[in-house]
Coordinates of C-alpha atoms in Angstrom, one line a residue:
X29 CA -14.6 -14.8 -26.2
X30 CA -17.7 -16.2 -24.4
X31 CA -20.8 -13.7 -25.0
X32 CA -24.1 -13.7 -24.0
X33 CA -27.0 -11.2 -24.2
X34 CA -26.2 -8.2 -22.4
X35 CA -28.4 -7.7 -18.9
X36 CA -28.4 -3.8 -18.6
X37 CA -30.5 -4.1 -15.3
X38 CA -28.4 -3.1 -11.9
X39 CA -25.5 -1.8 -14.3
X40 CA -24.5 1.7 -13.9
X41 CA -25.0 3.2 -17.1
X42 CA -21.9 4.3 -19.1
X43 CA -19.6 4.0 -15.4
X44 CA -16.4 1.4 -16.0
X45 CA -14.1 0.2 -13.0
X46 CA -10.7 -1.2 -14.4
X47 CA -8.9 -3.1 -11.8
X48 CA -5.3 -1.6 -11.5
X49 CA -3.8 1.3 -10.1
X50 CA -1.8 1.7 -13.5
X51 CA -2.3 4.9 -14.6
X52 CA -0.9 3.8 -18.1
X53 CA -3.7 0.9 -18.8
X54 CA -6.6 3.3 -18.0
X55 CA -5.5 5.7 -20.3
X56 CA -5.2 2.7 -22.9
X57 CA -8.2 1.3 -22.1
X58 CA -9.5 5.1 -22.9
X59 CA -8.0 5.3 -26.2
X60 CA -9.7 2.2 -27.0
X61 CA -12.8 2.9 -26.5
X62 CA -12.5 6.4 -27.9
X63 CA -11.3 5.5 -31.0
X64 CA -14.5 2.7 -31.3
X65 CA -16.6 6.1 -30.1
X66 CA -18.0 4.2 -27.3
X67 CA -19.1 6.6 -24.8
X68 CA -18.3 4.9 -21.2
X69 CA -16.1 6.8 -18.2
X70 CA -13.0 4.2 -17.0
X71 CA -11.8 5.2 -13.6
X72 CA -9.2 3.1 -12.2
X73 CA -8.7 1.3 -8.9
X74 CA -7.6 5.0 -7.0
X75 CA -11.0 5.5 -7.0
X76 CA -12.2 3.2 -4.5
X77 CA -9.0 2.7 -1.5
X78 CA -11.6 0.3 0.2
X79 CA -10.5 -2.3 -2.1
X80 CA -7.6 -4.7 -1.4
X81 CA -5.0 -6.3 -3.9
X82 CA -7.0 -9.6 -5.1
X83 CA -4.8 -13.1 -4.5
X84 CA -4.0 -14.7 -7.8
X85 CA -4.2 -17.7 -7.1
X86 CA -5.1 -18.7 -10.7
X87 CA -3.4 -21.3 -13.0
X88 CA -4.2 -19.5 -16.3
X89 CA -4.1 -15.9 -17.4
X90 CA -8.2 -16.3 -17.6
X91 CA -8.6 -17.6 -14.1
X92 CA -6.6 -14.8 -12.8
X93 CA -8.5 -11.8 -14.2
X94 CA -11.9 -13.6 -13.8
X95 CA -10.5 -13.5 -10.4
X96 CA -9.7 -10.3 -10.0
X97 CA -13.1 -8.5 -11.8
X98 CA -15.6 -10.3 -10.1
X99 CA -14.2 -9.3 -6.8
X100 CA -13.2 -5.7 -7.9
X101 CA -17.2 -5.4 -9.1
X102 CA -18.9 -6.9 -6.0
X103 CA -16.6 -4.4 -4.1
X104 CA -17.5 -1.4 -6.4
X105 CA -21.0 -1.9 -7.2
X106 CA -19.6 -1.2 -11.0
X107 CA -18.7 -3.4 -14.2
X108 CA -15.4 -4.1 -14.1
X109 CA -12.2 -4.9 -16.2
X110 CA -9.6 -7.4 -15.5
X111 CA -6.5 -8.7 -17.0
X112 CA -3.6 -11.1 -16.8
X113 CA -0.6 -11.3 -19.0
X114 CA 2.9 -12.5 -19.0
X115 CA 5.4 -14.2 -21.6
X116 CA 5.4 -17.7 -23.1
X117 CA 8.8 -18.7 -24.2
X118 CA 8.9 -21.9 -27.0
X119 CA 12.4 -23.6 -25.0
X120 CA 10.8 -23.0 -21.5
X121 CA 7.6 -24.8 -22.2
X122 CA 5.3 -22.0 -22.0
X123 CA 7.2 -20.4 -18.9
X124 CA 7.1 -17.9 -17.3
X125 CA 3.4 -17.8 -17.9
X126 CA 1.8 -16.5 -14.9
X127 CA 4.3 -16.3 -13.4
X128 CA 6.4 -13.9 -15.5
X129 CA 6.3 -11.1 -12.8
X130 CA 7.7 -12.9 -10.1
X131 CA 10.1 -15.7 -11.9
X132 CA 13.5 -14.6 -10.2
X133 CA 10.9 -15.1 -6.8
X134 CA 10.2 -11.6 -5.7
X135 CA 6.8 -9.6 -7.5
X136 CA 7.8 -7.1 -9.8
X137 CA 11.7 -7.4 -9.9
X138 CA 11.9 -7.0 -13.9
X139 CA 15.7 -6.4 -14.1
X140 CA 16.0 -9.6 -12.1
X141 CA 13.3 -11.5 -13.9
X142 CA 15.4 -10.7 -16.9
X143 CA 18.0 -11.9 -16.4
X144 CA 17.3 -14.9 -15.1
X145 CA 15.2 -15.8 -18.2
X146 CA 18.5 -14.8 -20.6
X147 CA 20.4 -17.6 -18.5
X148 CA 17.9 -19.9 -19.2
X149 CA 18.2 -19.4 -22.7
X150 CA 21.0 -18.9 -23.0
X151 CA 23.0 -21.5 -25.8
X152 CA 19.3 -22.2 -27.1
X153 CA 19.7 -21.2 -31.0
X154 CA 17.8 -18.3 -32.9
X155 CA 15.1 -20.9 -34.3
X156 CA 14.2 -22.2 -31.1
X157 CA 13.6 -18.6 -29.6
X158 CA 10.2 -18.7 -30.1
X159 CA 8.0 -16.7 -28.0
X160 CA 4.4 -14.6 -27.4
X161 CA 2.9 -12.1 -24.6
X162 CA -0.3 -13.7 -24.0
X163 CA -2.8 -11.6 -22.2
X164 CA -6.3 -12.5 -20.6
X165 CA -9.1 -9.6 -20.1
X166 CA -12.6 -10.2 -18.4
X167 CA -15.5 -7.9 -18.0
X168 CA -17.9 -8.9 -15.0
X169 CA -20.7 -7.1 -14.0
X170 CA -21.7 -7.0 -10.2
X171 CA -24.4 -9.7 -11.1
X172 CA -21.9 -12.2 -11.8
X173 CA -21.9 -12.4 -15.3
X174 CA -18.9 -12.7 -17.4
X175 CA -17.1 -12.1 -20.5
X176 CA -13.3 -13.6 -21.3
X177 CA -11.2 -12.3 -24.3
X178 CA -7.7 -13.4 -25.2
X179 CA -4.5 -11.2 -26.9
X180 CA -1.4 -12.6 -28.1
X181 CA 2.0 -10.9 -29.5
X182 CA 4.5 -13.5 -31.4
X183 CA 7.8 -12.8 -31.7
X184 CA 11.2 -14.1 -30.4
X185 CA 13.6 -13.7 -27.7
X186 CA 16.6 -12.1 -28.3
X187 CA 20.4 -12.1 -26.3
X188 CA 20.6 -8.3 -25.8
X189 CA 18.3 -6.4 -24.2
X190 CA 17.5 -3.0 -26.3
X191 CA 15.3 -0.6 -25.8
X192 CA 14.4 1.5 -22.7
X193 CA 10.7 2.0 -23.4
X194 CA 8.4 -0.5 -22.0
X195 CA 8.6 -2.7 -18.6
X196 CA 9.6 -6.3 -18.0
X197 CA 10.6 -8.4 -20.2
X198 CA 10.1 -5.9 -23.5
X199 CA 13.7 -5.1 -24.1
X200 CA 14.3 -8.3 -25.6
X201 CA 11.4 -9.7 -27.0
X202 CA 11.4 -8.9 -31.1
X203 CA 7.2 -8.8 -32.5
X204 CA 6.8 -10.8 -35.8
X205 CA 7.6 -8.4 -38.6
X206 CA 9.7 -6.3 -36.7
X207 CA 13.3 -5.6 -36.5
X208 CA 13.3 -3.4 -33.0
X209 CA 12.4 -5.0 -29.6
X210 CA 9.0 -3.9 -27.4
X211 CA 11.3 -1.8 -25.9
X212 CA 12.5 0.0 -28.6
X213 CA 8.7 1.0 -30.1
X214 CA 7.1 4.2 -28.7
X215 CA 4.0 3.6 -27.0
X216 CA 1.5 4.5 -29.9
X217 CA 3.2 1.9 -31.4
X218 CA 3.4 -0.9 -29.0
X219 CA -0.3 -0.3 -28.0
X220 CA -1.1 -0.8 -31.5
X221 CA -0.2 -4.4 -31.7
X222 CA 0.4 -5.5 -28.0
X223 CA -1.4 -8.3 -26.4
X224 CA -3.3 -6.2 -23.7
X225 CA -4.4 -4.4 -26.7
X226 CA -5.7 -6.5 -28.4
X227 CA -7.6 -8.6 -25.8
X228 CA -9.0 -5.1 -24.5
X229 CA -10.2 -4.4 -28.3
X230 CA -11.9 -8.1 -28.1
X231 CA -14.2 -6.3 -25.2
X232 CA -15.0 -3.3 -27.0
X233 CA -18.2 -4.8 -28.7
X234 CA -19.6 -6.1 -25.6
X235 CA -18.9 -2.9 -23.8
X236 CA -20.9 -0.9 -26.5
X237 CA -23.7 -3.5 -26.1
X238 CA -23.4 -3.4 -22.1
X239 CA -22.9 0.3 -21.0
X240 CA -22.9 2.6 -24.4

């Protein structure tokens, strides 16, 4: 994580923009910091409708959210939270990567995404099944400067998907240690160790330092 002394001038004190209309990742992001008693409001993209969907055009996780907070906090005025994520899988070099949400070719299609990514793997043996989420989070305030933290979640990719909790790829991908999929934990649990999580956890001590 890059760090740097924090610059409270121009920043709105103890005011967070997270960039996403996910209900589900403010809330996280809120547990977070309530659980490390840091005092800041998160409000999520549904607070300001002025501001566009942001073109990741990125070839990294990094590149993407860095992308996508500075322009959500020269938009809002406020410091704001980014990330990127997606799954790395051993056999596929590293693929889908960035492009995990769209790898069948349309955005967001995780049924289809799934399936195409158990044909690919398809005949590759248990030991070669390798796999981790990797996620990417940025904080950026609306003067330009940055922070970059990184998550990661090993595990493995199994042949049957399980599970119904989760999204994407989560009903076959099996953590390190565990015996259930992503899809199969409840969310207390899956928050607990996930990649988003843990790259949002990263922040936490420069959020203290920047806005508590």
């Amino acid at each position: 994580m890059s760090t740097g002394r924090a610059e409270p001038v121009g920043v709105t004190a103890g005011r967070l923009v997270l960039a996403t209309r996910n209900a589900g990742k403010v809330a996280e992001l809120r547990r977070i910091l309530a659980d490390a008693s840091v005092p800041v409001e998160i409000v999520g993209l549904e607070e300001f409708p002025e501001i566009g969907d942001v073109a990741e055009t990125g070839l990294t996780f990094a590149e993407n959210a860095l992308l996508k907070a500075h322009a959500v906090a020269r938009e809002s005025g406020l410091p704001a939270i980014a990330d990127d994520s997606g799954l790395c899988v051993d056999a596929l070099n590293g693929m889908p990567g960035i492009f995990s949400a769209r790898w069948s070719g349309g955005h967001g299609d995780d049924e289809a995404n799934l399936r195409l990514l158990l044909a690919q793997v398809s005949g590759v043996p248990p030991e070669h099944r390798g796999a981790h989420f990797a996620c990417a989070a940025v904080l950026a305030l609306p003067s330009g400067k940055e922070w970059v933290a990184e998550g990661v979640l090993h595990g493995m990719i199994i042949d049957t998907p399980r599970g119904v909790n989760g999204f994407g790829y989560d009903p076959i991908f099996v953590p390190e240690g565990e015996g259930r999929t992503t899809a199969e934990l409840s969310a207390e649990e899956k928050n607990a160790i996930s990649h988003r999580g843990r790259a949002f956890r990263a922040l936490v001590p420069v959020i203290a330092e920047v806005l508590g």
